[in-house]
Amino acid sequence: MLAFIHIPKTAGTTLHKILFHQYKRIFVRHDTDGAPDERLASVIRQNKTQVIIGHFSANMHTLIPSIRYITCLREPVARIKSHYHHALNDPAHYLHHAIKSKKMDLATYVSSGLSGELNNGMTRMIAGVHDFHKSVIDESVLDQAKNHIETLFDGVILSEHFDPGILMLAQTLYWKTPYYLRRKVGRYRHADSSDNNLTCELIREINRFDCELYAWAKNRFEHQKTHIVTGK
């Protein structure tokens, strides 16, 4: 059984659409639906689910050991900028009111502690931390995220290398040729007076472990791509 961990602002909506073309029995769940339990696992099995899709952390395998994960990662500064501009411009976003009412700029937003998504959110989701918003993230959590990728994941696509990543994933999972259009590509203005070098450094500091995870995943991707091309 496949499970797609959709990390916000990583090009996951496009992969979401691809999965709906590749599979028929899809189950959608999010961490906001509550912690996974045996009842949920039973429903998933009874539905003969092929793929689980949603904004959830890597913990479903504790209930369904056969699960294999896939996900998308994005360069952390670009992801946080996109996250901010999306929340700022979308009244339906759960952080929109906080941004508007407190007139937050990007630096204030990433420092706010409003959500675990803004503080090593990718590492939190891949590691499957117990309390997504409040768990302390340290080297051990980063190591857990890397270990999960090495042992439980069939593919990690990098948003900045989406097309070759999809082709590699299609080869791994024996998909029919994936045809797709890029979905929910942000059209917001990503450069303003708050998007300066100091703000970018602040984002990297607060998302230190996401930066390390992304760099590690990028090196891993390049090695895998070379291996496929050369057959070595």
mmCIF file of N, CA, C and O in Angstrom, residues 77-167:
data_model
loop_
_atom_site.group_PDB
_atom_site.id
_atom_site.type_symbol
_atom_site.label_atom_id
_atom_site.label_comp_id
_atom_site.label_asym_id
_atom_site.label_seq_id
_atom_site.Cartn_x
_atom_site.Cartn_y
_atom_site.Cartn_z
ATOM 1 N N VAL A 77 13.834 27.753 2.196
ATOM 2 C CA VAL A 77 13.548 29.185 2.111
ATOM 3 C C VAL A 77 12.420 29.439 1.116
ATOM 4 O O VAL A 77 11.471 30.193 1.395
ATOM 5 N N ALA A 78 12.492 28.799 -0.036
ATOM 6 C CA ALA A 78 11.439 28.949 -1.044
ATOM 7 C C ALA A 78 10.101 28.442 -0.516
ATOM 8 O O ALA A 78 9.050 29.032 -0.770
ATOM 9 N N ARG A 79 10.137 27.348 0.244
ATOM 10 C CA ARG A 79 8.893 26.787 0.772
ATOM 11 C C ARG A 79 8.243 27.740 1.781
ATOM 12 O O ARG A 79 7.023 27.954 1.742
ATOM 13 N N ILE A 80 9.038 28.301 2.687
ATOM 14 C CA ILE A 80 8.483 29.196 3.699
ATOM 15 C C ILE A 80 7.959 30.482 3.052
ATOM 16 O O ILE A 80 6.894 31.000 3.431
ATOM 17 N N LYS A 81 8.682 31.018 2.076
ATOM 18 C CA LYS A 81 8.189 32.205 1.373
ATOM 19 C C LYS A 81 6.845 31.918 0.715
ATOM 20 O O LYS A 81 5.897 32.714 0.799
ATOM 21 N N SER A 82 6.759 30.774 0.043
ATOM 22 C CA SER A 82 5.512 30.389 -0.619
ATOM 23 C C SER A 82 4.395 30.197 0.403
ATOM 24 O O SER A 82 3.246 30.598 0.175
ATOM 25 N N HIS A 83 4.744 29.591 1.530
ATOM 26 C CA HIS A 83 3.773 29.363 2.604
ATOM 27 C C HIS A 83 3.203 30.696 3.089
ATOM 28 O O HIS A 83 1.974 30.844 3.262
ATOM 29 N N TYR A 84 4.068 31.659 3.303
ATOM 30 C CA TYR A 84 3.654 32.982 3.785
ATOM 31 C C TYR A 84 2.726 33.671 2.791
ATOM 32 O O TYR A 84 1.640 34.152 3.155
ATOM 33 N N HIS A 85 3.135 33.736 1.527
ATOM 34 C CA HIS A 85 2.342 34.444 0.531
ATOM 35 C C HIS A 85 1.016 33.743 0.252
ATOM 36 O O HIS A 85 0.009 34.411 -0.027
ATOM 37 N N HIS A 86 1.001 32.424 0.353
ATOM 38 C CA HIS A 86 -0.262 31.690 0.217
ATOM 39 C C HIS A 86 -1.196 32.049 1.372
ATOM 40 O O HIS A 86 -2.370 32.388 1.163
ATOM 41 N N ALA A 87 -0.692 31.960 2.591
ATOM 42 C CA ALA A 87 -1.523 32.257 3.755
ATOM 43 C C ALA A 87 -1.980 33.723 3.754
ATOM 44 O O ALA A 87 -3.107 34.037 4.135
ATOM 45 N N LEU A 88 -1.110 34.600 3.312
ATOM 46 C CA LEU A 88 -1.440 36.031 3.273
ATOM 47 C C LEU A 88 -2.568 36.320 2.285
ATOM 48 O O LEU A 88 -3.449 37.140 2.553
ATOM 49 N N ASN A 89 -2.561 35.626 1.153
ATOM 50 C CA ASN A 89 -3.493 35.942 0.070
ATOM 51 C C ASN A 89 -4.727 35.051 0.004
ATOM 52 O O ASN A 89 -5.636 35.337 -0.771
ATOM 53 N N ASP A 90 -4.770 34.001 0.800
ATOM 54 C CA ASP A 90 -5.909 33.076 0.765
ATOM 55 C C ASP A 90 -6.714 33.191 2.065
ATOM 56 O O ASP A 90 -6.291 32.691 3.107
ATOM 57 N N PRO A 91 -7.881 33.830 2.028
ATOM 58 C CA PRO A 91 -8.687 33.995 3.246
ATOM 59 C C PRO A 91 -9.100 32.684 3.896
ATOM 60 O O PRO A 91 -9.423 32.656 5.089
ATOM 61 N N ALA A 92 -9.076 31.585 3.125
ATOM 62 C CA ALA A 92 -9.475 30.288 3.669
ATOM 63 C C ALA A 92 -8.335 29.601 4.430
ATOM 64 O O ALA A 92 -8.569 28.616 5.132
ATOM 65 N N HIS A 93 -7.115 30.096 4.296
ATOM 66 C CA HIS A 93 -5.982 29.471 4.968
ATOM 67 C C HIS A 93 -6.093 29.663 6.473
ATOM 68 O O HIS A 93 -6.471 30.740 6.955
ATOM 69 N N TYR A 94 -5.718 28.631 7.234
ATOM 70 C CA TYR A 94 -5.926 28.679 8.685
ATOM 71 C C TYR A 94 -5.051 29.708 9.403
ATOM 72 O O TYR A 94 -5.309 30.055 10.554
ATOM 73 N N LEU A 95 -4.032 30.230 8.725
ATOM 74 C CA LEU A 95 -3.183 31.253 9.340
ATOM 75 C C LEU A 95 -3.432 32.652 8.765
ATOM 76 O O LEU A 95 -2.757 33.607 9.157
ATOM 77 N N HIS A 96 -4.374 32.759 7.858
ATOM 78 C CA HIS A 96 -4.618 34.040 7.185
ATOM 79 C C HIS A 96 -5.010 35.134 8.178
ATOM 80 O O HIS A 96 -4.467 36.248 8.141
ATOM 81 N N HIS A 97 -5.936 34.833 9.068
ATOM 82 C CA HIS A 97 -6.420 35.859 10.003
ATOM 83 C C HIS A 97 -5.295 36.366 10.894
ATOM 84 O O HIS A 97 -5.198 37.583 11.158
ATOM 85 N N ALA A 98 -4.453 35.456 11.359
ATOM 86 C CA ALA A 98 -3.347 35.855 12.230
ATOM 87 C C ALA A 98 -2.400 36.807 11.501
ATOM 88 O O ALA A 98 -1.934 37.801 12.073
ATOM 89 N N ILE A 99 -2.097 36.498 10.253
ATOM 90 C CA ILE A 99 -1.200 37.358 9.468
ATOM 91 C C ILE A 99 -1.801 38.751 9.287
ATOM 92 O O ILE A 99 -1.146 39.771 9.503
ATOM 93 N N LYS A 100 -3.063 38.760 8.872
ATOM 94 C CA LYS A 100 -3.707 40.039 8.573
ATOM 95 C C LYS A 100 -3.952 40.866 9.830
ATOM 96 O O LYS A 100 -3.704 42.077 9.849
ATOM 97 N N SER A 101 -4.430 40.225 10.887
ATOM 98 C CA SER A 101 -4.773 40.975 12.099
ATOM 99 C C SER A 101 -3.540 41.542 12.791
ATOM 100 O O SER A 101 -3.596 42.620 13.398
ATOM 101 N N LYS A 102 -2.414 40.829 12.695
ATOM 102 C CA LYS A 102 -1.184 41.285 13.347
ATOM 103 C C LYS A 102 -0.217 41.949 12.369
ATOM 104 O O LYS A 102 0.899 42.316 12.740
ATOM 105 N N LYS A 103 -0.660 42.063 11.095
ATOM 106 C CA LYS A 103 0.120 42.727 10.049
ATOM 107 C C LYS A 103 1.547 42.165 9.987
ATOM 108 O O LYS A 103 2.537 42.908 9.998
ATOM 109 N N MET A 104 1.625 40.842 9.927
ATOM 110 C CA MET A 104 2.925 40.170 9.940
ATOM 111 C C MET A 104 3.650 40.290 8.610
ATOM 112 O O MET A 104 3.057 40.071 7.556
ATOM 113 N N ASP A 105 4.932 40.608 8.665
ATOM 114 C CA ASP A 105 5.769 40.447 7.488
ATOM 115 C C ASP A 105 6.349 39.030 7.531
ATOM 116 O O ASP A 105 6.063 38.239 8.445
ATOM 117 N N LEU A 106 7.152 38.698 6.535
ATOM 118 C CA LEU A 106 7.675 37.342 6.433
ATOM 119 C C LEU A 106 8.519 36.957 7.642
ATOM 120 O O LEU A 106 8.389 35.849 8.186
ATOM 121 N N ALA A 107 9.378 37.854 8.090
ATOM 122 C CA ALA A 107 10.249 37.555 9.228
ATOM 123 C C ALA A 107 9.433 37.301 10.493
ATOM 124 O O ALA A 107 9.719 36.368 11.258
ATOM 125 N N THR A 108 8.423 38.115 10.716
ATOM 126 C CA THR A 108 7.570 37.929 11.892
ATOM 127 C C THR A 108 6.816 36.616 11.804
ATOM 128 O O THR A 108 6.654 35.901 12.800
ATOM 129 N N TYR A 109 6.358 36.307 10.606
ATOM 130 C CA TYR A 109 5.589 35.078 10.374
ATOM 131 C C TYR A 109 6.403 33.834 10.713
ATOM 132 O O TYR A 109 5.964 32.962 11.473
ATOM 133 N N VAL A 110 7.607 33.746 10.178
ATOM 134 C CA VAL A 110 8.413 32.542 10.400
ATOM 135 C C VAL A 110 8.876 32.438 11.850
ATOM 136 O O VAL A 110 9.152 31.340 12.349
ATOM 137 N N SER A 111 8.921 33.566 12.552
ATOM 138 C CA SER A 111 9.346 33.566 13.954
ATOM 139 C C SER A 111 8.179 33.408 14.928
ATOM 140 O O SER A 111 8.397 33.317 16.133
ATOM 141 N N SER A 112 6.964 33.368 14.420
ATOM 142 C CA SER A 112 5.771 33.491 15.250
ATOM 143 C C SER A 112 5.465 32.276 16.116
ATOM 144 O O SER A 112 4.788 32.383 17.130
ATOM 145 N N GLY A 113 5.910 31.099 15.696
ATOM 146 C CA GLY A 113 5.543 29.887 16.408
ATOM 147 C C GLY A 113 4.088 29.497 16.215
ATOM 148 O O GLY A 113 3.542 28.677 16.967
ATOM 149 N N LEU A 114 3.435 30.051 15.193
ATOM 150 C CA LEU A 114 2.020 29.773 14.945
ATOM 151 C C LEU A 114 1.761 28.322 14.560
ATOM 152 O O LEU A 114 0.695 27.785 14.840
ATOM 153 N N SER A 115 2.736 27.704 13.917
ATOM 154 C CA SER A 115 2.516 26.358 13.396
ATOM 155 C C SER A 115 3.846 25.620 13.270
ATOM 156 O O SER A 115 4.874 26.225 12.951
ATOM 157 N N GLY A 116 3.789 24.312 13.486
ATOM 158 C CA GLY A 116 4.969 23.485 13.250
ATOM 159 C C GLY A 116 5.395 23.478 11.805
ATOM 160 O O GLY A 116 6.539 23.136 11.486
ATOM 161 N N GLU A 117 4.495 23.869 10.908
ATOM 162 C CA GLU A 117 4.845 23.922 9.480
ATOM 163 C C GLU A 117 5.939 24.942 9.213
ATOM 164 O O GLU A 117 6.644 24.839 8.208
ATOM 165 N N LEU A 118 6.083 25.924 10.089
ATOM 166 C CA LEU A 118 7.044 27.003 9.868
ATOM 167 C C LEU A 118 8.384 26.746 10.547
ATOM 168 O O LEU A 118 9.317 27.517 10.356
ATOM 169 N N ASN A 119 8.474 25.688 11.320
ATOM 170 C CA ASN A 119 9.685 25.366 12.068
ATOM 171 C C ASN A 119 10.054 23.911 11.793
ATOM 172 O O ASN A 119 9.579 23.011 12.472
ATOM 173 N N ASN A 120 10.862 23.710 10.742
ATOM 174 C CA ASN A 120 11.286 22.364 10.353
ATOM 175 C C ASN A 120 10.093 21.447 10.088
ATOM 176 O O ASN A 120 10.070 20.282 10.484
ATOM 177 N N GLY A 121 9.101 21.995 9.378
ATOM 178 C CA GLY A 121 7.879 21.249 9.109
ATOM 179 C C GLY A 121 8.093 19.984 8.306
ATOM 180 O O GLY A 121 7.408 18.975 8.529
ATOM 181 N N MET A 122 9.022 20.003 7.364
ATOM 182 C CA MET A 122 9.270 18.807 6.561
ATOM 183 C C MET A 122 9.870 17.702 7.421
ATOM 184 O O MET A 122 9.456 16.534 7.334
ATOM 185 N N THR A 123 10.836 18.067 8.257
ATOM 186 C CA THR A 123 11.457 17.089 9.150
ATOM 187 C C THR A 123 10.433 16.514 10.117
ATOM 188 O O THR A 123 10.419 15.305 10.389
ATOM 189 N N ARG A 124 9.554 17.354 10.638
ATOM 190 C CA ARG A 124 8.508 16.902 11.556
ATOM 191 C C ARG A 124 7.621 15.835 10.897
ATOM 192 O O ARG A 124 7.337 14.788 11.504
ATOM 193 N N MET A 125 7.192 16.104 9.673
ATOM 194 C CA MET A 125 6.268 15.184 9.011
ATOM 195 C C MET A 125 6.945 13.879 8.631
ATOM 196 O O MET A 125 6.386 12.791 8.806
ATOM 197 N N ILE A 126 8.173 13.957 8.116
ATOM 198 C CA ILE A 126 8.869 12.743 7.688
ATOM 199 C C ILE A 126 9.279 11.893 8.891
ATOM 200 O O ILE A 126 9.238 10.661 8.846
ATOM 201 N N ALA A 127 9.652 12.543 9.986
ATOM 202 C CA ALA A 127 10.042 11.800 11.191
ATOM 203 C C ALA A 127 8.833 11.240 11.931
ATOM 204 O O ALA A 127 8.961 10.286 12.705
ATOM 205 N N GLY A 128 7.655 11.838 11.701
ATOM 206 C CA GLY A 128 6.454 11.376 12.384
ATOM 207 C C GLY A 128 6.464 11.693 13.866
ATOM 208 O O GLY A 128 6.141 10.836 14.693
ATOM 209 N N VAL A 129 6.833 12.944 14.223
ATOM 210 C CA VAL A 129 6.913 13.316 15.635
ATOM 211 C C VAL A 129 5.554 13.192 16.316
ATOM 212 O O VAL A 129 4.504 13.296 15.669
ATOM 213 N N HIS A 130 5.582 12.983 17.618
ATOM 214 C CA HIS A 130 4.348 12.730 18.368
ATOM 215 C C HIS A 130 3.433 13.953 18.384
ATOM 216 O O HIS A 130 2.230 13.845 18.122
ATOM 217 N N ASP A 131 3.976 15.108 18.708
ATOM 218 C CA ASP A 131 3.203 16.344 18.747
ATOM 219 C C ASP A 131 3.734 17.257 17.655
ATOM 220 O O ASP A 131 4.773 17.899 17.819
ATOM 221 N N PHE A 132 3.020 17.343 16.545
ATOM 222 C CA PHE A 132 3.551 18.021 15.370
ATOM 223 C C PHE A 132 3.929 19.467 15.647
ATOM 224 O O PHE A 132 4.981 19.945 15.214
ATOM 225 N N HIS A 133 3.099 20.191 16.370
ATOM 226 C CA HIS A 133 3.328 21.620 16.550
ATOM 227 C C HIS A 133 4.282 21.952 17.695
ATOM 228 O O HIS A 133 4.930 22.995 17.682
ATOM 229 N N LYS A 134 4.392 21.075 18.689
ATOM 230 C CA LYS A 134 5.137 21.426 19.895
ATOM 231 C C LYS A 134 6.391 20.593 20.135
ATOM 232 O O LYS A 134 7.210 20.947 20.978
ATOM 233 N N SER A 135 6.549 19.486 19.430
ATOM 234 C CA SER A 135 7.730 18.650 19.653
ATOM 235 C C SER A 135 9.018 19.430 19.371
ATOM 236 O O SER A 135 9.094 20.199 18.408
ATOM 237 N N VAL A 136 10.013 19.235 20.213
ATOM 238 C CA VAL A 136 11.320 19.858 20.003
ATOM 239 C C VAL A 136 12.057 19.089 18.906
ATOM 240 O O VAL A 136 12.122 17.865 18.936
ATOM 241 N N ILE A 137 12.588 19.818 17.940
ATOM 242 C CA ILE A 137 13.287 19.185 16.825
ATOM 243 C C ILE A 137 14.786 19.310 17.050
ATOM 244 O O ILE A 137 15.318 20.414 17.248
ATOM 245 N N ASP A 138 15.476 18.161 17.028
ATOM 246 C CA ASP A 138 16.920 18.146 17.230
ATOM 247 C C ASP A 138 17.550 17.131 16.278
ATOM 248 O O ASP A 138 16.879 16.618 15.375
ATOM 249 N N GLU A 139 18.823 16.871 16.471
ATOM 250 C CA GLU A 139 19.541 15.963 15.568
ATOM 251 C C GLU A 139 18.915 14.569 15.540
ATOM 252 O O GLU A 139 18.902 13.912 14.501
ATOM 253 N N SER A 140 18.390 14.121 16.676
ATOM 254 C CA SER A 140 17.801 12.784 16.715
ATOM 255 C C SER A 140 16.553 12.700 15.847
ATOM 256 O O SER A 140 16.288 11.665 15.214
ATOM 257 N N VAL A 141 15.787 13.794 15.776
ATOM 258 C CA VAL A 141 14.589 13.820 14.932
ATOM 259 C C VAL A 141 15.004 13.851 13.458
ATOM 260 O O VAL A 141 14.401 13.184 12.611
ATOM 261 N N LEU A 142 16.036 14.623 13.146
ATOM 262 C CA LEU A 142 16.565 14.639 11.779
ATOM 263 C C LEU A 142 17.031 13.248 11.372
ATOM 264 O O LEU A 142 16.742 12.776 10.263
ATOM 265 N N ASP A 143 17.749 12.570 12.259
ATOM 266 C CA ASP A 143 18.206 11.210 11.967
ATOM 267 C C ASP A 143 17.028 10.265 11.747
ATOM 268 O O ASP A 143 17.084 9.384 10.882
ATOM 269 N N GLN A 144 15.965 10.458 12.530
ATOM 270 C CA GLN A 144 14.763 9.639 12.362
ATOM 271 C C GLN A 144 14.144 9.874 10.989
ATOM 272 O O GLN A 144 13.706 8.933 10.319
ATOM 273 N N ALA A 145 14.091 11.131 10.557
ATOM 274 C CA ALA A 145 13.546 11.454 9.241
ATOM 275 C C ALA A 145 14.371 10.787 8.141
ATOM 276 O O ALA A 145 13.823 10.192 7.198
ATOM 277 N N LYS A 146 15.688 10.879 8.245
ATOM 278 C CA LYS A 146 16.550 10.245 7.243
ATOM 279 C C LYS A 146 16.362 8.734 7.237
ATOM 280 O O LYS A 146 16.301 8.104 6.177
ATOM 281 N N ASN A 147 16.275 8.153 8.425
ATOM 282 C CA ASN A 147 16.094 6.705 8.525
ATOM 283 C C ASN A 147 14.766 6.279 7.905
ATOM 284 O O ASN A 147 14.693 5.249 7.225
ATOM 285 N N HIS A 148 13.716 7.068 8.135
ATOM 286 C CA HIS A 148 12.429 6.752 7.523
ATOM 287 C C HIS A 148 12.525 6.772 6.002
ATOM 288 O O HIS A 148 11.986 5.888 5.321
ATOM 289 N N ILE A 149 13.213 7.788 5.465
ATOM 290 C CA ILE A 149 13.358 7.866 4.011
ATOM 291 C C ILE A 149 14.117 6.654 3.476
ATOM 292 O O ILE A 149 13.757 6.061 2.456
ATOM 293 N N GLU A 150 15.160 6.265 4.169
ATOM 294 C CA GLU A 150 15.978 5.139 3.720
ATOM 295 C C GLU A 150 15.232 3.803 3.795
ATOM 296 O O GLU A 150 15.439 2.926 2.954
ATOM 297 N N THR A 151 14.357 3.650 4.777
ATOM 298 C CA THR A 151 13.765 2.334 5.034
ATOM 299 C C THR A 151 12.288 2.214 4.682
ATOM 300 O O THR A 151 11.803 1.102 4.440
ATOM 301 N N LEU A 152 11.566 3.335 4.644
ATOM 302 C CA LEU A 152 10.115 3.261 4.487
ATOM 303 C C LEU A 152 9.587 3.949 3.230
ATOM 304 O O LEU A 152 8.392 3.837 2.933
ATOM 305 N N PHE A 153 10.458 4.645 2.493
ATOM 306 C CA PHE A 153 10.008 5.441 1.350
ATOM 307 C C PHE A 153 10.407 4.806 0.021
ATOM 308 O O PHE A 153 11.531 4.327 -0.137
ATOM 309 N N ASP A 154 9.469 4.841 -0.927
ATOM 310 C CA ASP A 154 9.759 4.402 -2.291
ATOM 311 C C ASP A 154 10.201 5.559 -3.173
ATOM 312 O O ASP A 154 10.702 5.333 -4.280
ATOM 313 N N GLY A 155 10.015 6.782 -2.714
ATOM 314 C CA GLY A 155 10.445 7.915 -3.518
ATOM 315 C C GLY A 155 10.307 9.232 -2.791
ATOM 316 O O GLY A 155 9.351 9.436 -2.038
ATOM 317 N N VAL A 156 11.284 10.120 -2.992
ATOM 318 C CA VAL A 156 11.240 11.489 -2.496
ATOM 319 C C VAL A 156 11.520 12.394 -3.680
ATOM 320 O O VAL A 156 12.615 12.384 -4.240
ATOM 321 N N ILE A 157 10.515 13.165 -4.073
ATOM 322 C CA ILE A 157 10.647 14.069 -5.208
ATOM 323 C C ILE A 157 11.030 15.449 -4.697
ATOM 324 O O ILE A 157 10.471 15.932 -3.713
ATOM 325 N N LEU A 158 11.977 16.075 -5.354
ATOM 326 C CA LEU A 158 12.356 17.441 -5.032
ATOM 327 C C LEU A 158 11.583 18.382 -5.949
ATOM 328 O O LEU A 158 11.599 18.206 -7.173
ATOM 329 N N SER A 159 10.909 19.365 -5.369
ATOM 330 C CA SER A 159 10.085 20.274 -6.174
ATOM 331 C C SER A 159 10.883 20.924 -7.286
ATOM 332 O O SER A 159 10.379 21.121 -8.397
ATOM 333 N N GLU A 160 12.153 21.264 -6.989
ATOM 334 C CA GLU A 160 12.989 21.942 -7.980
ATOM 335 C C GLU A 160 13.461 20.997 -9.087
ATOM 336 O O GLU A 160 14.018 21.448 -10.096
ATOM 337 N N HIS A 161 13.262 19.704 -8.897
ATOM 338 C CA HIS A 161 13.621 18.711 -9.922
ATOM 339 C C HIS A 161 12.430 17.773 -10.120
ATOM 340 O O HIS A 161 12.574 16.551 -10.145
ATOM 341 N N PHE A 162 11.249 18.374 -10.258
ATOM 342 C CA PHE A 162 10.009 17.607 -10.238
ATOM 343 C C PHE A 162 9.905 16.626 -11.411
ATOM 344 O O PHE A 162 9.571 15.453 -11.216
ATOM 345 N N ASP A 163 10.193 17.084 -12.613
ATOM 346 C CA ASP A 163 10.000 16.227 -13.791
ATOM 347 C C ASP A 163 10.870 14.968 -13.758
ATOM 348 O O ASP A 163 10.343 13.854 -13.906
ATOM 349 N N PRO A 164 12.198 15.076 -13.564
ATOM 350 C CA PRO A 164 12.986 13.832 -13.484
ATOM 351 C C PRO A 164 12.608 12.985 -12.281
ATOM 352 O O PRO A 164 12.673 11.755 -12.325
ATOM 353 N N GLY A 165 12.187 13.649 -11.192
ATOM 354 C CA GLY A 165 11.770 12.893 -10.016
ATOM 355 C C GLY A 165 10.538 12.056 -10.289
ATOM 356 O O GLY A 165 10.448 10.895 -9.854
ATOM 357 N N ILE A 166 9.578 12.618 -11.010
ATOM 358 C CA ILE A 166 8.358 11.878 -11.359
ATOM 359 C C ILE A 166 8.693 10.699 -12.266
ATOM 360 O O ILE A 166 8.151 9.592 -12.106
ATOM 361 N N LEU A 167 9.594 10.906 -13.214
ATOM 362 C CA LEU A 167 9.973 9.816 -14.114
ATOM 363 C C LEU A 167 10.660 8.688 -13.353
ATOM 364 O O LEU A 167 10.418 7.506 -13.618
#
